[in-house]
PDB file of C-alpha atoms in Angstrom:
ATOM      1  CA  MET A  87      49.391  -1.766 -40.291  1.00 46.00           C
ATOM      2  CA  ASN A  88      48.070   0.439 -43.091  1.00 51.00           C
ATOM      3  CA  THR A  89      48.251  -1.905 -46.085  1.00 53.00           C
ATOM      4  CA  SER A  90      48.195   0.971 -48.590  1.00 57.00           C
ATOM      5  CA  TYR A  91      51.863   1.567 -47.695  1.00 75.00           C
ATOM      6  CA  GLN A  92      52.841  -2.097 -47.708  1.00 77.00           C
ATOM      7  CA  HIS A  93      56.095  -2.595 -49.648  1.00 88.00           C
ATOM      8  CA  SER A  94      56.126   1.096 -50.646  1.00 87.00           C
ATOM      9  CA  ASP A  95      59.952   1.264 -50.688  1.00 93.00           C
ATOM     10  CA  LEU A  96      60.044  -1.729 -53.022  1.00 95.00           C
ATOM     11  CA  THR A  97      57.322  -0.405 -55.316  1.00 96.00           C
ATOM     12  CA  GLN A  98      59.167   2.934 -55.537  1.00 96.00           C
ATOM     13  CA  LEU A  99      62.273   1.096 -56.801  1.00 97.00           C
ATOM     14  CA  ILE A 100      60.182  -0.837 -59.328  1.00 98.00           C
ATOM     15  CA  LEU A 101      58.632   2.425 -60.539  1.00 98.00           C
ATOM     16  CA  LYS A 102      62.103   3.939 -60.854  1.00 98.00           C
ATOM     17  CA  ALA A 103      63.086   0.940 -63.005  1.00 98.00           C
ATOM     18  CA  PHE A 104      59.894   1.422 -65.066  1.00 98.00           C
ATOM     19  CA  PHE A 105      60.672   5.059 -65.832  1.00 98.00           C
ATOM     20  CA  ASN A 106      64.325   4.236 -66.584  1.00 98.00           C
ATOM     21  CA  VAL A 107      63.204   1.616 -69.124  1.00 98.00           C
ATOM     22  CA  TYR A 108      60.525   3.887 -70.565  1.00 98.00           C
ATOM     23  CA  ASN A 109      62.966   6.781 -70.960  1.00 98.00           C
ATOM     24  CA  LYS A 110      65.472   4.544 -72.777  1.00 98.00           C
ATOM     25  CA  LEU A 111      63.098   2.503 -74.979  1.00 97.00           C
ATOM     26  CA  GLY A 112      60.042   4.709 -75.343  1.00 96.00           C
ATOM     27  CA  TYR A 113      56.852   3.110 -76.599  1.00 94.00           C
ATOM     28  CA  GLY A 114      56.115   0.767 -79.494  1.00 95.00           C
ATOM     29  CA  PHE A 115      57.844  -2.466 -78.490  1.00 97.00           C
ATOM     30  CA  LEU A 116      56.118  -5.715 -77.600  1.00 96.00           C
ATOM     31  CA  GLU A 117      55.489  -6.494 -73.936  1.00 96.00           C
ATOM     32  CA  LYS A 118      58.214  -9.173 -73.973  1.00 97.00           C
ATOM     33  CA  VAL A 119      60.866  -6.541 -74.790  1.00 98.00           C
ATOM     34  CA  TYR A 120      59.743  -4.438 -71.838  1.00 98.00           C
ATOM     35  CA  GLU A 121      59.617  -7.516 -69.612  1.00 97.00           C
ATOM     36  CA  ASN A 122      63.223  -8.374 -70.447  1.00 98.00           C
ATOM     37  CA  ALA A 123      64.363  -4.763 -70.023  1.00 98.00           C
ATOM     38  CA  MET A 124      62.561  -4.519 -66.667  1.00 98.00           C
ATOM     39  CA  ARG A 125      64.330  -7.669 -65.446  1.00 97.00           C
ATOM     40  CA  VAL A 126      67.695  -6.105 -66.338  1.00 97.00           C
ATOM     41  CA  GLU A 127      66.812  -2.775 -64.703  1.00 97.00           C
ATOM     42  CA  ILE A 128      65.325  -4.328 -61.548  1.00 97.00           C
ATOM     43  CA  ALA A 129      68.471  -6.434 -61.104  1.00 97.00           C
ATOM     44  CA  LYS A 130      70.512  -3.190 -61.041  1.00 97.00           C
ATOM     45  CA  PHE A 131      68.746  -2.372 -57.767  1.00 96.00           C
ATOM     46  CA  GLY A 132      69.780  -5.722 -56.283  1.00 95.00           C
ATOM     47  CA  LEU A 133      66.236  -7.054 -56.280  1.00 96.00           C
ATOM     48  CA  SER A 134      65.180 -10.591 -57.139  1.00 95.00           C
ATOM     49  CA  CYS A 135      62.882 -10.838 -60.136  1.00 96.00           C
ATOM     50  CA  THR A 136      61.101 -13.854 -61.595  1.00 95.00           C
ATOM     51  CA  ALA A 137      59.504 -13.648 -65.038  1.00 95.00           C
ATOM     52  CA  GLN A 138      56.412 -15.587 -66.075  1.00 96.00           C
ATOM     53  CA  GLN A 139      55.823 -17.044 -62.620  1.00 92.00           C
ATOM     54  CA  PRO A 140      52.901 -19.502 -62.704  1.00 93.00           C
ATOM     55  CA  ILE A 141      49.871 -18.738 -60.569  1.00 89.00           C
ATOM     56  CA  ASP A 142      47.437 -21.579 -59.927  1.00 88.00           C
ATOM     57  CA  VAL A 143      43.753 -20.678 -59.732  1.00 86.00           C
ATOM     58  CA  TYR A 144      41.443 -22.721 -57.526  1.00 84.00           C
ATOM     59  CA  TYR A 145      37.704 -23.073 -57.306  1.00 86.00           C
ATOM     60  CA  ASP A 146      37.020 -24.404 -53.831  1.00 85.00           C
ATOM     61  CA  THR A 147      39.835 -26.940 -53.539  1.00 86.00           C
ATOM     62  CA  GLU A 148      40.089 -27.833 -57.234  1.00 89.00           C
ATOM     63  CA  LYS A 149      42.674 -26.312 -59.555  1.00 91.00           C
ATOM     64  CA  VAL A 150      40.773 -24.793 -62.471  1.00 91.00           C
ATOM     65  CA  GLY A 151      43.423 -22.783 -64.272  1.00 90.00           C
ATOM     66  CA  ILE A 152      46.831 -21.214 -64.398  1.00 92.00           C
ATOM     67  CA  TYR A 153      48.007 -17.671 -65.060  1.00 90.00           C
ATOM     68  CA  TYR A 154      51.530 -16.386 -65.579  1.00 94.00           C
ATOM     69  CA  ALA A 155      52.539 -13.194 -63.823  1.00 95.00           C
ATOM     70  CA  ASP A 156      54.824 -11.069 -65.994  1.00 96.00           C
ATOM     71  CA  LEU A 157      57.175 -10.337 -63.087  1.00 98.00           C
ATOM     72  CA  VAL A 158      57.290 -11.108 -59.384  1.00 97.00           C
ATOM     73  CA  VAL A 159      59.770  -8.968 -57.466  1.00 97.00           C
ATOM     74  CA  ASN A 160      61.262 -10.153 -54.168  1.00 96.00           C
ATOM     75  CA  ASN A 161      58.408 -12.676 -53.923  1.00 93.00           C
ATOM     76  CA  CYS A 162      56.119  -9.911 -52.660  1.00 94.00           C
ATOM     77  CA  VAL A 163      55.071  -7.645 -55.559  1.00 97.00           C
ATOM     78  CA  ILE A 164      53.375  -8.789 -58.778  1.00 97.00           C
ATOM     79  CA  VAL A 165      54.158  -6.597 -61.779  1.00 98.00           C
ATOM     80  CA  GLU A 166      51.834  -6.787 -64.775  1.00 97.00           C
ATOM     81  CA  LEU A 167      53.168  -5.127 -67.924  1.00 98.00           C
ATOM     82  CA  LYS A 168      51.168  -3.673 -70.792  1.00 97.00           C
ATOM     83  CA  ALA A 169      52.087  -2.015 -74.083  1.00 96.00           C
ATOM     84  CA  ALA A 170      48.684  -0.539 -74.845  1.00 95.00           C
ATOM     85  CA  ILE A 171      47.200   2.812 -75.847  1.00 94.00           C
ATOM     86  CA  GLY A 172      46.038   3.193 -72.261  1.00 94.00           C
ATOM     87  CA  LEU A 173      45.196   1.233 -69.147  1.00 94.00           C
ATOM     88  CA  ALA A 174      41.733  -0.311 -69.199  1.00 94.00           C
ATOM     89  CA  PRO A 175      39.524  -1.697 -66.423  1.00 95.00           C
ATOM     90  CA  GLU A 176      40.209  -5.249 -67.623  1.00 95.00           C
ATOM     91  CA  HIS A 177      43.954  -4.694 -67.069  1.00 96.00           C
ATOM     92  CA  GLU A 178      43.264  -3.704 -63.469  1.00 95.00           C
ATOM     93  CA  ALA A 179      40.929  -6.684 -63.057  1.00 94.00           C
ATOM     94  CA  GLN A 180      43.671  -9.013 -64.327  1.00 93.00           C
ATOM     95  CA  LEU A 181      46.131  -7.744 -61.705  1.00 95.00           C
ATOM     96  CA  THR A 182      43.484  -7.926 -58.971  1.00 94.00           C
ATOM     97  CA  ASN A 183      42.770 -11.541 -59.911  1.00 92.00           C
ATOM     98  CA  TYR A 184      46.487 -12.374 -59.691  1.00 92.00           C
ATOM     99  CA  LEU A 185      46.528 -10.879 -56.204  1.00 93.00           C
ATOM    100  CA  LYS A 186      43.385 -12.810 -55.248  1.00 91.00           C
ATOM    101  CA  ALA A 187      44.939 -16.091 -56.400  1.00 89.00           C
ATOM    102  CA  THR A 188      48.177 -15.663 -54.418  1.00 90.00           C
ATOM    103  CA  ASN A 189      49.408 -14.720 -50.974  1.00 90.00           C
ATOM    104  CA  ILE A 190      50.935 -11.608 -52.542  1.00 93.00           C
ATOM    105  CA  GLU A 191      49.012  -8.494 -51.573  1.00 93.00           C
ATOM    106  CA  VAL A 192      50.704  -5.735 -53.616  1.00 96.00           C
ATOM    107  CA  GLY A 193      50.776  -5.334 -57.378  1.00 96.00           C
ATOM    108  CA  LEU A 194      51.851  -2.793 -59.959  1.00 98.00           C
ATOM    109  CA  LEU A 195      50.284  -2.361 -63.375  1.00 98.00           C
ATOM    110  CA  LEU A 196      52.775  -0.677 -65.732  1.00 98.00           C
ATOM    111  CA  ASN A 197      51.866   0.535 -69.220  1.00 98.00           C
ATOM    112  CA  PHE A 198      54.513   1.330 -71.820  1.00 98.00           C
ATOM    113  CA  GLY A 199      52.090   3.272 -74.038  1.00 96.00           C
ATOM    114  CA  ARG A 200      52.491   6.675 -75.670  1.00 95.00           C
ATOM    115  CA  GLU A 201      52.474   8.055 -72.149  1.00 95.00           C
ATOM    116  CA  PRO A 202      53.876   5.974 -69.279  1.00 97.00           C
ATOM    117  CA  GLN A 203      51.123   4.930 -66.868  1.00 97.00           C
ATOM    118  CA  TYR A 204      51.059   2.965 -63.670  1.00 97.00           C
ATOM    119  CA  LYS A 205      48.611   1.835 -61.007  1.00 97.00           C
ATOM    120  CA  ARG A 206      49.386   0.334 -57.615  1.00 96.00           C
ATOM    121  CA  LYS A 207      46.934  -2.224 -56.261  1.00 94.00           C
ATOM    122  CA  VAL A 208      46.655  -3.720 -52.795  1.00 93.00           C
ATOM    123  CA  PHE A 209      44.405  -6.713 -52.217  1.00 91.00           C
ATOM    124  CA  THR A 210      44.154  -8.291 -48.824  1.00 85.00           C
ATOM    125  CA  ASN A 211      41.471 -10.345 -47.170  1.00 65.00           C
ATOM    126  CA  ASN A 212      41.154 -12.810 -44.343  1.00 63.00           C
ATOM    127  CA  ARG A 213      41.106 -15.773 -46.761  1.00 56.00           C
ATOM    128  CA  LYS A 214      44.723 -15.301 -47.817  1.00 55.00           C
ATOM    129  CA  ASN A 215      47.054 -17.835 -46.271  1.00 55.00           C
ATOM    130  CA  HIS A 216      49.784 -15.810 -44.667  1.00 44.00           C
ATOM    131  CA  LEU A 217      52.916 -17.914 -44.325  1.00 37.00           C
TER     132      LEU A 217
END
């Protein structure tokens, strides 16, 4: 299976929700406002959406930290939201680290800046525990 297309129908719906929210709210709000609006918009598509889902980080077998994903949609796509001037490499690294720390392989980075921006990331390796 070509993983670059994994969950592409789902990510297209999430992107549609993103542009709907962006077109209604524009830029300038805090990330939490966009997070709440995205939850409302994603629910309109009949998708399940969890906000601030904890992600445990392990070093070897020891838990060394915890992150909170902005949104997890249908338990298979992590959505990281930003309200920044533009997407930066550290934003992409943050999403990649979320994907590394979970069994989820697909993520979207959405920026509600002056111009809407998004990046789709896929991270898979043989160390992930597929359930």
